[in-house]
XYZ file of C-alpha atoms in Angstrom:
766
model
C -23.502 -43.785 -19.524
C -23.373 -45.583 -16.867
C -21.947 -43.567 -14.768
C -24.065 -40.971 -15.166
C -26.945 -43.664 -14.457
C -25.645 -44.285 -11.606
C -25.389 -41.131 -10.520
C -28.967 -40.500 -10.806
C -29.271 -43.353 -9.373
C -28.112 -42.371 -5.882
C -28.972 -38.937 -6.086
C -32.318 -39.978 -5.608
C -32.161 -42.667 -3.532
C -31.343 -40.165 -1.472
C -33.753 -37.951 -1.889
C -36.533 -41.300 -1.031
C -34.260 -41.630 2.222
C -34.776 -37.476 2.704
C -39.020 -38.544 2.399
C -38.669 -41.114 4.120
C -37.533 -38.876 6.423
C -40.129 -35.779 6.314
C -42.754 -37.802 5.795
C -42.246 -39.750 9.474
C -41.229 -36.366 10.700
C -45.101 -35.383 9.438
C -46.632 -38.666 11.372
C -45.266 -37.881 14.875
C -46.374 -34.231 14.397
C -49.910 -35.796 12.694
C -49.327 -38.100 15.931
C -48.417 -35.067 17.953
C -51.443 -33.102 16.433
C -54.248 -35.422 17.519
C -53.030 -36.100 20.638
C -53.387 -31.774 21.498
C -57.125 -32.008 19.330
C -57.332 -35.197 21.786
C -56.531 -33.277 25.452
C -58.262 -29.765 23.690
C -61.369 -31.478 23.903
C -61.115 -32.936 27.255
C -60.453 -29.540 28.348
C -63.326 -28.712 26.907
C -65.242 -31.399 28.382
C -64.119 -30.543 31.405
C -64.827 -26.022 31.607
C -68.532 -27.781 30.642
C -68.937 -29.534 33.768
C -66.516 -26.723 35.807
C -69.428 -24.240 33.905
C -72.477 -26.129 34.874
C -70.985 -27.052 38.393
C -69.996 -22.454 38.915
C -73.443 -22.759 37.555
C -74.987 -23.997 40.591
C -72.515 -22.941 43.428
C -74.356 -19.583 41.496
C -77.354 -20.112 42.232
C -76.645 -21.682 45.462
C -75.462 -18.613 46.310
C -78.151 -16.729 45.209
C -80.585 -18.781 47.499
C -78.134 -18.237 50.120
C -78.115 -14.274 50.148
C -81.806 -14.179 49.286
C -82.497 -16.084 52.977
C -80.084 -14.162 54.540
C -81.599 -11.034 53.681
C -85.193 -12.419 54.308
C -83.686 -14.237 58.143
C -82.267 -10.490 57.894
C -85.525 -8.743 57.806
C -87.058 -10.909 60.716
C -84.101 -10.703 63.205
C -85.480 -6.819 62.599
C -89.438 -7.555 62.734
C -88.135 -9.279 66.020
C -86.220 -6.054 67.048
C -88.556 -3.405 67.231
C -91.770 -6.229 68.124
C -89.317 -5.627 71.091
C -88.432 -2.975 71.468
C -92.011 -2.779 71.199
C -92.672 -5.084 74.093
C -90.211 -3.647 76.610
C -91.945 0.344 76.163
C -95.315 -0.978 76.504
C -94.154 -3.551 79.360
C -92.722 0.757 80.761
C -96.325 1.548 81.066
C -97.908 -1.293 82.131
C -96.106 -3.305 84.855
C -99.234 -5.431 85.452
C -99.257 -6.404 81.784
C -95.859 -7.180 81.411
C -96.284 -9.964 84.864
C -99.572 -10.878 83.004
C -97.605 -12.142 79.413
C -94.147 -12.385 80.866
C -94.716 -15.703 80.314
C -95.948 -15.185 76.593
C -92.634 -12.897 76.099
C -89.975 -16.018 77.269
C -91.793 -18.444 75.206
C -91.957 -16.164 72.303
C -88.177 -15.553 73.496
C -87.702 -19.009 73.167
C -89.017 -19.646 70.097
C -87.300 -16.832 68.495
C -83.862 -18.014 69.649
C -84.392 -21.537 69.252
C -84.794 -20.119 65.419
C -82.148 -18.026 65.121
C -79.600 -19.839 66.210
C -80.792 -22.716 62.906
C -80.772 -19.710 60.784
C -77.334 -19.022 61.672
C -76.304 -22.244 61.861
C -77.575 -23.045 57.636
C -75.784 -19.446 57.311
C -72.670 -20.727 59.281
C -72.468 -23.239 56.822
C -73.577 -22.457 53.704
C -70.950 -20.175 54.023
C -68.181 -23.177 54.331
C -69.917 -24.353 51.408
C -69.299 -21.428 49.107
C -65.433 -20.775 50.896
C -64.945 -24.429 49.321
C -66.794 -23.544 46.676
C -64.980 -20.556 46.193
C -61.564 -22.787 47.353
C -61.277 -25.020 44.714
C -63.033 -22.922 42.151
C -59.416 -21.358 41.461
C -57.618 -23.873 42.186
C -58.370 -25.594 39.406
C -58.715 -22.229 37.675
C -54.921 -21.492 37.529
C -54.472 -25.713 36.657
C -55.944 -24.213 33.803
C -54.048 -21.105 33.465
C -51.248 -23.421 33.968
C -52.582 -26.551 31.036
C -52.491 -23.114 29.175
C -50.053 -22.085 28.586
C -48.027 -25.636 28.542
C -50.513 -25.462 25.942
C -49.700 -21.826 24.165
C -45.542 -23.612 24.490
C -46.493 -27.042 23.201
C -48.125 -25.487 19.751
C -45.763 -21.871 19.614
C -42.888 -25.138 19.426
C -45.482 -26.932 16.670
C -45.727 -23.938 15.705
C -41.314 -23.296 14.525
C -41.677 -26.746 13.844
C -43.941 -26.524 10.500
C -42.679 -23.369 9.582
C -38.983 -24.987 9.276
C -40.288 -28.145 7.929
C -42.411 -26.096 4.808
C -39.188 -23.744 4.532
C -37.587 -27.334 4.311
C -39.746 -28.488 2.121
C -39.876 -25.301 -0.643
C -35.871 -26.208 -0.348
C -36.273 -29.541 -1.625
C -39.331 -28.934 -4.295
C -37.200 -25.823 -5.641
C -33.802 -28.845 -5.744
C -36.280 -30.551 -7.218
C -37.253 -29.174 -9.535
C -33.726 -28.280 -10.180
C -32.995 -31.943 -10.361
C -35.820 -32.591 -13.111
C -34.281 -29.903 -15.587
C -30.695 -31.591 -14.847
C -32.633 -34.707 -15.277
C -34.023 -34.128 -18.389
C -31.029 -32.135 -19.907
C -29.078 -36.336 -18.548
C -31.449 -37.919 -19.931
C -30.892 -36.100 -23.612
C -28.086 -36.533 -23.393
C -28.233 -40.115 -22.326
C -30.171 -41.026 -25.321
C -27.920 -39.325 -27.317
C -25.049 -41.682 -26.173
C -27.265 -44.782 -26.339
C -27.272 -43.863 -30.052
C -23.947 -43.859 -30.193
C -24.096 -47.053 -27.716
C -26.132 -48.651 -30.907
C -23.879 -47.152 -33.085
C -20.704 -49.228 -31.080
C -23.352 -52.130 -30.851
C -23.754 -52.915 -34.421
C -19.761 -52.471 -34.276
C -19.116 -54.649 -31.825
C -21.571 -57.173 -33.169
C -19.499 -57.311 -36.846
C -16.236 -57.224 -34.532
C -17.467 -60.294 -32.295
C -18.141 -61.867 -36.000
C -15.528 -61.294 -36.806
C -13.502 -62.256 -33.990
C -15.708 -65.328 -33.640
C -14.317 -67.039 -36.823
C -11.223 -66.679 -36.673
C -10.146 -67.330 -33.156
C -13.047 -70.385 -33.867
C -9.382 -71.310 -36.834
C -7.481 -70.504 -34.053
C -9.336 -73.160 -31.734
C -9.621 -75.884 -34.467
C -5.619 -75.493 -35.474
C -4.589 -75.545 -31.484
C -6.941 -78.112 -30.869
C -5.655 -80.525 -33.596
C -1.960 -79.522 -31.812
C -3.065 -80.070 -28.325
C -4.438 -83.886 -29.511
C -1.508 -84.067 -32.119
C 0.879 -83.486 -29.196
C 0.016 -83.158 -25.817
C -1.127 -86.408 -24.878
C -1.232 -85.259 -20.520
C -0.109 -81.438 -19.216
C 0.907 -82.262 -16.276
C 1.567 -78.625 -14.917
C -2.540 -78.846 -14.288
C -1.640 -81.103 -10.672
C 0.071 -80.080 -7.956
C 1.006 -82.955 -7.854
C 2.442 -83.532 -10.882
C 3.820 -80.275 -11.518
C 5.436 -80.666 -8.392
C 7.638 -82.969 -9.996
C 8.797 -81.674 -12.712
C 11.958 -78.891 -12.182
C 12.302 -76.435 -11.616
C 15.247 -73.901 -13.208
C 18.203 -73.916 -12.140
C 19.137 -70.394 -11.014
C 22.655 -70.630 -9.429
C 23.033 -67.217 -8.135
C 20.786 -68.248 -6.163
C 22.831 -71.058 -5.312
C 25.800 -69.488 -4.494
C 23.663 -67.411 -2.583
C 22.793 -69.332 -0.035
C 25.571 -71.230 0.340
C 27.519 -67.935 0.474
C 24.380 -67.231 3.415
C 24.885 -70.987 5.121
C 29.359 -70.499 4.517
C 28.526 -66.754 6.927
C 25.798 -68.397 9.413
C 28.572 -71.149 9.549
C 31.598 -68.932 10.828
C 29.312 -67.441 13.235
C 27.747 -70.313 14.627
C 31.043 -72.069 15.238
C 31.984 -68.433 17.130
C 28.972 -68.754 19.492
C 29.614 -72.035 20.256
C 33.511 -71.073 20.488
C 32.288 -68.744 23.074
C 29.986 -71.174 25.084
C 32.247 -74.045 25.370
C 34.323 -71.035 27.110
C 31.610 -69.302 29.256
C 30.555 -72.826 29.819
C 34.120 -73.934 31.415
C 34.981 -71.143 33.048
C 31.442 -70.843 35.436
C 32.990 -74.430 36.149
C 36.087 -72.922 37.286
C 34.392 -69.885 39.005
C 31.932 -72.438 41.053
C 34.884 -74.462 42.281
C 36.686 -71.524 43.476
C 33.441 -69.392 45.205
C 32.540 -68.756 47.755
C 34.045 -71.850 48.779
C 37.593 -73.214 47.192
C 38.186 -76.949 46.787
C 41.771 -76.799 47.032
C 42.136 -75.328 49.888
C 37.777 -76.211 50.980
C 35.337 -78.998 50.089
C 32.859 -77.696 48.348
C 28.709 -78.296 48.366
C 27.889 -80.784 47.026
C 25.050 -78.692 45.210
C 27.481 -77.363 43.559
C 29.859 -80.418 43.462
C 26.824 -81.654 40.740
C 27.208 -78.689 39.026
C 30.592 -79.252 38.381
C 29.372 -82.229 37.314
C 27.134 -81.433 34.537
C 28.728 -78.590 33.122
C 32.585 -80.905 31.945
C 29.836 -82.860 29.664
C 28.886 -79.463 28.031
C 30.965 -79.768 25.430
C 29.623 -83.209 23.813
C 26.495 -81.045 24.112
C 27.492 -78.121 22.507
C 30.335 -79.484 19.786
C 27.345 -80.770 17.964
C 25.213 -77.681 17.125
C 28.682 -76.260 14.804
C 28.480 -80.359 13.798
C 24.875 -80.058 12.661
C 25.545 -76.592 11.297
C 29.081 -78.117 9.030
C 25.822 -80.979 7.720
C 23.754 -78.270 6.283
C 26.338 -75.996 4.603
C 27.455 -79.184 2.612
C 24.062 -79.538 1.786
C 24.040 -76.646 0.162
C 25.469 -77.109 -3.554
C 25.675 -74.692 -7.105
C 24.323 -77.985 -8.463
C 21.067 -78.395 -5.676
C 17.375 -76.713 -5.359
C 16.789 -76.129 -2.046
C 13.611 -75.036 -0.040
C 12.467 -75.740 3.023
C 11.050 -79.275 1.982
C 14.841 -80.107 0.164
C 16.875 -78.815 3.495
C 16.741 -82.345 4.687
C 20.112 -82.219 7.807
C 17.653 -79.039 9.363
C 15.787 -81.300 11.051
C 19.545 -83.016 12.722
C 20.131 -79.087 13.659
C 16.968 -78.991 15.278
C 17.348 -82.563 17.223
C 20.843 -80.877 18.035
C 19.988 -78.261 18.997
C 16.863 -79.989 21.144
C 19.992 -81.987 23.054
C 21.583 -77.855 24.173
C 17.888 -76.723 24.857
C 17.888 -80.043 27.451
C 21.136 -79.703 28.897
C 20.342 -75.603 29.708
C 17.376 -76.719 31.442
C 19.265 -80.720 33.589
C 21.941 -77.219 34.762
C 19.120 -74.275 35.668
C 18.240 -75.345 39.018
C 21.576 -76.224 39.601
C 22.184 -72.575 38.673
C 19.546 -71.254 40.239
C 19.996 -72.775 43.763
C 23.662 -72.376 43.553
C 23.256 -67.917 43.386
C 20.718 -68.705 45.884
C 23.983 -70.681 48.367
C 26.256 -67.855 46.872
C 24.360 -65.143 48.441
C 23.739 -67.092 51.099
C 27.505 -67.153 52.580
C 28.796 -64.968 54.904
C 30.646 -63.288 52.345
C 27.855 -61.381 49.884
C 26.907 -58.361 51.143
C 23.428 -56.224 49.624
C 25.008 -55.559 46.457
C 26.602 -59.117 45.635
C 23.578 -60.337 46.285
C 21.235 -58.149 43.929
C 23.553 -58.267 41.379
C 22.867 -62.439 42.201
C 19.378 -62.411 41.898
C 19.938 -59.813 38.375
C 22.260 -62.932 37.466
C 19.484 -65.280 39.010
C 16.742 -63.886 36.158
C 18.953 -63.850 33.402
C 19.765 -66.605 33.332
C 16.013 -68.359 33.636
C 15.320 -65.540 29.924
C 18.217 -66.743 29.144
C 16.896 -70.768 28.757
C 13.576 -69.644 27.578
C 14.808 -67.655 24.805
C 17.141 -71.235 23.866
C 13.255 -72.533 23.880
C 11.797 -69.925 21.600
C 14.608 -70.342 19.156
C 14.724 -73.622 19.366
C 10.518 -73.640 19.153
C 10.961 -71.754 16.235
C 13.791 -74.416 14.096
C 12.426 -77.176 14.145
C 8.893 -75.351 13.207
C 10.546 -74.788 9.963
C 13.020 -78.316 10.506
C 8.712 -79.812 9.377
C 8.790 -79.062 6.218
C 11.210 -81.136 5.264
C 9.203 -84.512 7.390
C 5.785 -83.948 7.882
C 5.217 -81.118 4.972
C 1.400 -80.833 7.212
C 2.597 -79.398 10.048
C 3.714 -76.084 8.733
C 1.717 -74.260 5.999
C 3.114 -72.271 3.885
C 1.566 -68.878 4.205
C 3.007 -69.015 7.489
C 6.696 -69.727 6.901
C 7.658 -65.975 6.615
C 6.097 -65.838 10.553
C 8.566 -68.178 11.649
C 10.756 -66.818 9.486
C 9.962 -63.107 11.662
C 10.049 -64.767 15.020
C 13.009 -66.489 14.710
C 14.780 -62.874 14.040
C 13.101 -60.719 16.560
C 14.163 -64.654 19.218
C 17.858 -64.289 18.408
C 16.346 -60.405 18.698
C 16.692 -61.317 21.852
C 18.883 -63.377 23.058
C 20.587 -60.780 22.068
C 19.557 -58.674 25.444
C 20.018 -62.056 27.544
C 23.411 -61.700 26.708
C 23.625 -57.675 26.977
C 22.017 -58.598 30.397
C 23.946 -60.544 31.078
C 27.285 -59.253 30.707
C 26.815 -56.324 32.420
C 25.689 -57.688 35.657
C 28.767 -60.179 35.668
C 31.033 -56.998 34.711
C 28.852 -56.014 38.113
C 29.111 -59.087 39.466
C 32.828 -59.555 39.146
C 33.692 -56.093 40.080
C 32.094 -56.481 43.593
C 33.771 -59.601 43.603
C 37.089 -58.135 43.595
C 36.472 -56.281 46.476
C 35.798 -59.098 48.951
C 38.289 -59.253 51.772
C 39.030 -63.369 50.701
C 39.516 -63.004 46.761
C 42.248 -65.085 45.087
C 43.552 -63.406 42.091
C 43.269 -67.256 40.915
C 39.093 -65.995 41.557
C 39.724 -62.100 39.510
C 41.119 -64.480 36.309
C 38.585 -66.347 36.430
C 35.702 -63.768 36.348
C 38.488 -62.014 33.479
C 38.421 -65.347 31.812
C 34.512 -65.487 32.579
C 33.656 -61.132 30.766
C 35.526 -62.326 27.399
C 33.739 -64.939 26.481
C 29.771 -63.130 28.215
C 31.470 -60.472 25.908
C 32.091 -63.320 22.647
C 28.847 -64.507 23.014
C 26.794 -61.258 23.031
C 29.141 -59.628 20.073
C 28.290 -62.804 18.837
C 24.604 -63.554 19.444
C 24.564 -59.713 17.986
C 26.737 -60.482 14.476
C 23.197 -63.473 14.445
C 20.192 -61.346 14.761
C 22.087 -58.839 12.588
C 22.830 -60.622 9.990
C 19.419 -62.732 10.579
C 17.329 -59.796 10.010
C 19.756 -58.118 7.592
C 19.108 -60.853 4.874
C 14.830 -61.493 6.188
C 13.630 -60.745 2.904
C 16.124 -63.524 1.172
C 14.925 -66.245 2.869
C 11.083 -65.161 2.267
C 12.071 -64.568 -1.435
C 13.045 -67.775 -1.963
C 9.703 -69.805 -0.609
C 8.086 -68.763 -4.010
C 11.430 -70.775 -5.568
C 9.602 -73.996 -6.782
C 8.492 -75.303 -10.043
C 6.557 -73.160 -12.357
C 2.886 -72.432 -12.085
C 3.050 -74.625 -8.510
C 1.172 -72.746 -6.196
C 2.329 -74.346 -2.947
C 6.202 -75.968 -2.573
C 6.858 -79.409 -2.917
C 6.823 -82.451 -0.303
C 9.435 -84.637 0.709
C 9.239 -87.233 -1.317
C 8.139 -85.290 -4.235
C 11.124 -83.180 -3.077
C 13.729 -85.970 -3.940
C 11.891 -87.323 -6.943
C 12.582 -84.433 -7.898
C 15.962 -84.167 -7.865
C 15.723 -86.966 -9.072
C 14.636 -86.011 -12.409
C 17.519 -83.119 -11.793
C 20.493 -85.639 -11.998
C 18.522 -87.390 -15.007
C 18.123 -84.229 -17.040
C 21.978 -82.931 -16.526
C 22.959 -86.602 -17.026
C 20.815 -85.765 -20.692
C 22.005 -82.160 -21.181
C 25.121 -83.439 -21.217
C 24.769 -86.626 -23.759
C 23.184 -84.338 -26.086
C 27.258 -83.475 -26.791
C 27.508 -86.559 -27.911
C 28.024 -87.499 -31.246
C 24.019 -88.894 -32.063
C 23.107 -92.447 -32.714
C 22.099 -93.411 -36.307
C 18.268 -92.756 -36.469
C 15.513 -94.780 -37.387
C 14.253 -95.106 -41.057
C 11.622 -92.752 -42.984
C 9.633 -95.001 -44.804
C 9.716 -96.405 -40.581
C 9.547 -94.042 -39.120
C 6.486 -92.483 -41.510
C 4.914 -95.872 -41.363
C 5.391 -95.457 -36.776
C 4.300 -92.347 -36.720
C 0.807 -93.639 -38.153
C 0.616 -95.407 -35.510
C 0.922 -92.894 -32.744
C -0.971 -89.720 -34.180
C -4.157 -92.956 -33.766
C -3.340 -94.437 -30.127
C -4.624 -91.369 -28.897
C -5.813 -93.982 -25.935
C -5.659 -92.272 -22.595
C -4.664 -93.922 -19.074
C -7.933 -94.835 -18.743
C -8.803 -96.756 -22.081
C -5.463 -98.980 -21.643
C -6.000 -99.864 -18.300
C -8.860 -101.159 -19.614
C -7.128 -102.780 -22.691
C -4.630 -104.410 -20.647
C -7.378 -105.866 -18.868
C -8.279 -107.450 -21.558
C -5.761 -108.209 -22.978
C -4.968 -110.311 -19.564
C -8.655 -111.827 -19.551
C -7.819 -113.292 -23.062
C -4.510 -114.286 -21.560
C -6.256 -116.238 -19.223
C -8.988 -117.600 -21.173
C -5.959 -118.798 -23.670
C -4.816 -120.448 -19.989
C -7.394 -122.349 -18.936
C -8.295 -123.465 -22.950
C -4.956 -124.779 -23.323
C -4.408 -126.367 -19.879
C -7.993 -128.828 -21.759
C -6.698 -129.503 -24.782
C -3.862 -130.466 -22.932
C -5.635 -132.404 -20.615
C -8.040 -133.764 -24.155
C -4.816 -134.448 -25.937
C -3.710 -137.034 -22.343
C -6.712 -138.729 -23.284
C -6.443 -138.602 -26.443
C -2.794 -140.080 -26.787
C -4.028 -142.972 -23.804
C -7.484 -144.414 -26.194
C -4.451 -144.451 -29.155
C -2.288 -146.147 -26.870
C -5.094 -148.605 -25.885
C -6.395 -148.834 -30.316
C -3.055 -149.548 -31.008
C -3.001 -151.739 -27.424
C -6.252 -153.807 -28.815
C -4.437 -154.075 -32.886
C -1.543 -156.001 -31.023
C -3.851 -158.920 -30.210
C -6.045 -158.462 -33.375
C -2.984 -158.342 -35.740
C -0.953 -161.773 -32.696
C -3.959 -163.824 -32.651
C -4.651 -163.471 -36.157
C -1.200 -164.754 -36.981
C -1.854 -167.787 -34.889
C -4.960 -168.646 -36.645
C -3.174 -169.001 -40.099
C -0.160 -170.926 -38.531
C -2.265 -173.367 -36.907
C -3.718 -173.647 -40.149
C -1.165 -173.868 -42.250
C 0.842 -176.587 -40.581
C -2.410 -178.765 -40.665
C -2.061 -178.319 -44.219
C -0.049 -181.323 -46.367
C 3.111 -181.249 -47.645
C 3.132 -180.235 -50.745
C 1.744 -176.865 -49.751
C 4.946 -176.414 -48.450
C 6.529 -173.275 -50.481
C 3.220 -171.803 -50.308
C 3.611 -171.660 -46.188
C 6.462 -169.821 -46.291
C 5.828 -167.704 -48.420
C 2.579 -166.961 -46.657
C 4.688 -166.933 -43.558
C 7.158 -164.494 -44.490
C 4.573 -161.475 -46.019
C 1.990 -161.690 -42.653
C 4.987 -160.182 -40.431
C 5.565 -158.040 -43.268
C 1.294 -157.412 -43.098
C 1.350 -157.477 -39.197
C 4.983 -154.534 -38.774
C 3.521 -153.202 -41.676
C 0.314 -152.072 -40.549
C 1.093 -150.219 -36.920
C 3.616 -147.201 -39.157
C 0.554 -147.319 -41.214
C -1.407 -146.197 -38.071
C 0.966 -144.122 -35.548
C 1.697 -142.041 -39.557
C -1.667 -141.062 -39.982
C -2.326 -140.393 -36.349
C 0.428 -137.109 -37.044
C -0.758 -136.501 -39.939
C -3.855 -136.465 -37.690
C -2.124 -133.936 -35.043
C 0.314 -132.137 -37.249
C -2.651 -130.962 -39.241
C -5.241 -129.887 -36.826
C -2.019 -128.403 -34.754
C -1.728 -126.593 -37.703
C -5.202 -125.853 -38.249
C -4.681 -124.298 -34.179
C -1.993 -122.129 -35.153
C -3.300 -120.741 -38.234
C -7.202 -119.842 -36.273
C -4.845 -118.595 -33.566
C -3.128 -116.450 -35.909
C -6.082 -115.604 -37.097
C -7.460 -114.025 -34.205
C -4.576 -112.434 -32.637
C -4.682 -110.528 -35.871
C -8.862 -110.139 -35.867
C -8.068 -108.797 -31.999
C -5.336 -107.053 -32.598
C -7.311 -105.195 -35.958
C -10.721 -104.451 -33.666
C -8.104 -102.849 -30.477
C -7.046 -100.407 -32.960
C -10.312 -99.711 -34.722
C -11.349 -99.589 -31.286
C -8.434 -96.995 -30.116
C -8.961 -95.020 -33.441
C -12.316 -94.815 -33.182
C -12.105 -94.071 -29.426
C -10.172 -91.461 -30.963
C -12.252 -89.705 -33.640
C -15.582 -89.963 -30.786
C -13.822 -87.894 -28.514
C -12.655 -85.198 -31.545
C -16.056 -85.583 -32.566
C -17.411 -84.432 -28.284
C -14.257 -81.755 -28.417
C -15.599 -80.466 -31.460
C -19.167 -80.345 -30.411
C -18.318 -79.638 -27.225
C -16.594 -75.997 -28.858
C -19.772 -75.767 -30.701
C -21.533 -75.389 -28.198
C -19.606 -73.053 -25.852
C -19.077 -70.300 -28.773
C -22.918 -70.470 -30.369
C -23.798 -69.715 -26.400
C -20.732 -67.311 -26.395
C -22.520 -66.243 -29.626
C -26.610 -66.047 -27.344
C -25.345 -64.825 -24.818
C -23.345 -62.093 -25.956
C -26.307 -60.791 -28.908
C -28.372 -61.551 -24.929
C -25.883 -58.978 -23.225
C -26.878 -57.026 -26.513
C -30.142 -56.567 -26.387
C -30.316 -56.862 -22.317
C -28.417 -52.865 -22.575
C -31.197 -52.301 -24.985
C -33.963 -52.908 -22.460
C -31.863 -51.940 -19.794
C -31.397 -49.016 -21.980
C -34.808 -48.539 -22.038
C -36.155 -48.280 -19.074
C -33.966 -46.584 -16.921
C -35.283 -44.052 -19.758
C -38.253 -45.509 -18.654
C -37.694 -45.571 -14.828
C -36.540 -42.157 -14.900
C -39.680 -40.348 -16.359
C -41.427 -42.553 -13.969
C -39.402 -41.418 -10.956
C -40.246 -37.614 -12.084
C -43.021 -38.538 -12.095
C -43.733 -39.810 -8.764
C -42.154 -36.860 -6.986
C -43.575 -34.623 -8.441
C -47.151 -35.959 -7.103
C -44.838 -37.015 -3.459
C -43.920 -33.583 -3.727
C -48.736 -32.176 -5.006
C -49.303 -34.567 -1.802
C -46.471 -33.420 0.643
C -48.227 -29.253 -0.164
C -51.448 -31.071 0.669
C -50.110 -32.466 3.141
C -48.480 -29.015 5.139
C -51.918 -27.422 3.989
C -54.126 -29.473 5.829
C -51.372 -29.848 8.878
C -51.910 -26.028 8.841
C -55.189 -25.788 8.868
C -56.019 -27.537 11.780
C -52.555 -26.107 13.598
C -54.650 -23.008 13.448
C -58.075 -24.534 14.335
C -55.812 -25.622 17.187
C -54.912 -22.040 17.789
C -58.212 -20.332 17.363
C -59.788 -23.034 19.964
C -56.594 -22.475 22.046
C -56.908 -18.373 22.621
C -61.204 -19.140 23.114
C -60.358 -21.491 25.969
C -57.712 -19.421 27.251
C -60.119 -16.247 26.454
C -62.898 -18.051 28.507
C -61.166 -18.879 30.772
C -60.131 -14.860 31.630
C -63.199 -13.714 31.006
C -64.332 -16.334 33.767
């Protein structure tokens, strides 16, 4: 149903576009017809003006012809009179002599009048000729204009005919589409009925699913709340600390690849050492032998630098060896954990610095060799080719160092290289290795040509020939090693790029170096734990104790924030208790000082009482001597017995208050622990209640959304049906209006044709 509606919508859009195009063409034609009407009206007015001017000219012409005829008649009369006067002169000479003066005067008058008439006639002829020429020119212009208008009218007629044909075709097509749409609307109605039945079934299934999902959701929520206090896979930062599944096959494959790479690097290092050493020997032999003559300071410095090549080349092998040893079966090897790659990158950087240091001396040495008298033109050309090759070799090593240092970044600065660029770096390393192989092939080719040319030099010695052979063998070994390592890297490029996905399960990005180190420690702990599982288990907790602890564990479903708040509250309480303890210690010290003062006062008062009694008994007679002795014996007993009573009473009070304070603090601690326990349970229950309410709200919202979708689909079905009917009616109305406009345009074009034909006939008649 949706596909049919989309088809209908597409067809209606196409028809609307065609209709808009036809409407635009119709407007253009209307504008053209209006312009032609305005042009025809202006031409009519011009024709009227020209007719009026032509009539005036014709009237003037008629008056001029009439005037000319009068003048001609008058000239004839004058000529007759002249002949008569001449005849009369023959008859009577006298009368001639007498009237000679009169005839001469008349002749002069007649001549002047005739001259004026001739000039006027000439002027009228000129005007008539000019008017005739202007009329002919205007007539030619009007005829050309009429031809242009006729051609335009013919073109417009052709356009109108094509439009009428197109409109009739469109009308037929729309009628066919209307019939098809009616058939489709009937099928859509049937499909709508089927959809209603299906929606009812879906509603029933939805209710059953909602009930089942609700029960399953409650069970899962209970399990999550009881069993999963913290989900660390949601955060990439925490998930990075999870130990990934150990892929022993991947680690063995990677270790095997690292071993092969180590062998290739060792072969490459040996070839580089030989190449630099034999190059040093060659510099001291050719073009000047150091045994017979002193070589130039440039070559001395160059050979001195070349002598230090082992200190720069050997660390490459050591760095690769350390990298191979760091990849074991028990580790997790990704770019973030390969810390030894940084050391290899640093060794490569030091070797690159060595190449940069010897490059200018090597280039100058080749140039110096070209300037020597022994160097031929062919040898000079080979030297210049080697000049370019050495520059390319240094550039290739710079490129390799750049990409290797980029690969070492994730183990030190993970933000320096994004994960999406790893594949790009690997492919560029492969391309750089192939470029390194190509450069070495060119160097081998040019060195072999240079060696053959140097053998033909007259001063060539056996030592030079053997040194060239050694250089060629070292360059050949370099070329083979570079080719092997380039093909090895290209063949295993897929494995290198696929290894990027090796990490924690569900992780969207690689682990950082710190988290990688923590993860490796966790892996060791996990391995130790797995080993410890093989040992016999210790005695377990008793069942009653486990049940008691289980209730505590189930109730303690507090979050990290709640525990932090409790710790903060307990710390505040401890601080308050410490302050109170210090306060009561001070109070106890003050009470002790007061007690000592009171004891001193009691002693002083007892001693004063004793002295008084002694004086009284000394004044008494001797008869009471016995009583005195007895009183003297009793008094110290009383005085000594009073002090221990006071101290024992104070100790009793002190112990009583201390016991009371301890009892109150224990009660307070118990109440605090109970309140914390009840608070935790209340928080857990509130969380469960909020989760249940949220799930209930989400389910109710989903139910409302489903019911709204069902009602919306029903409304859309009805609206699409109505819109189809409205669009069909609108299309029929548009077609009727288009037919009316076409008939009007045809009538206007016919009237224009008739008007243009009438104008052409009038012009032709004129």
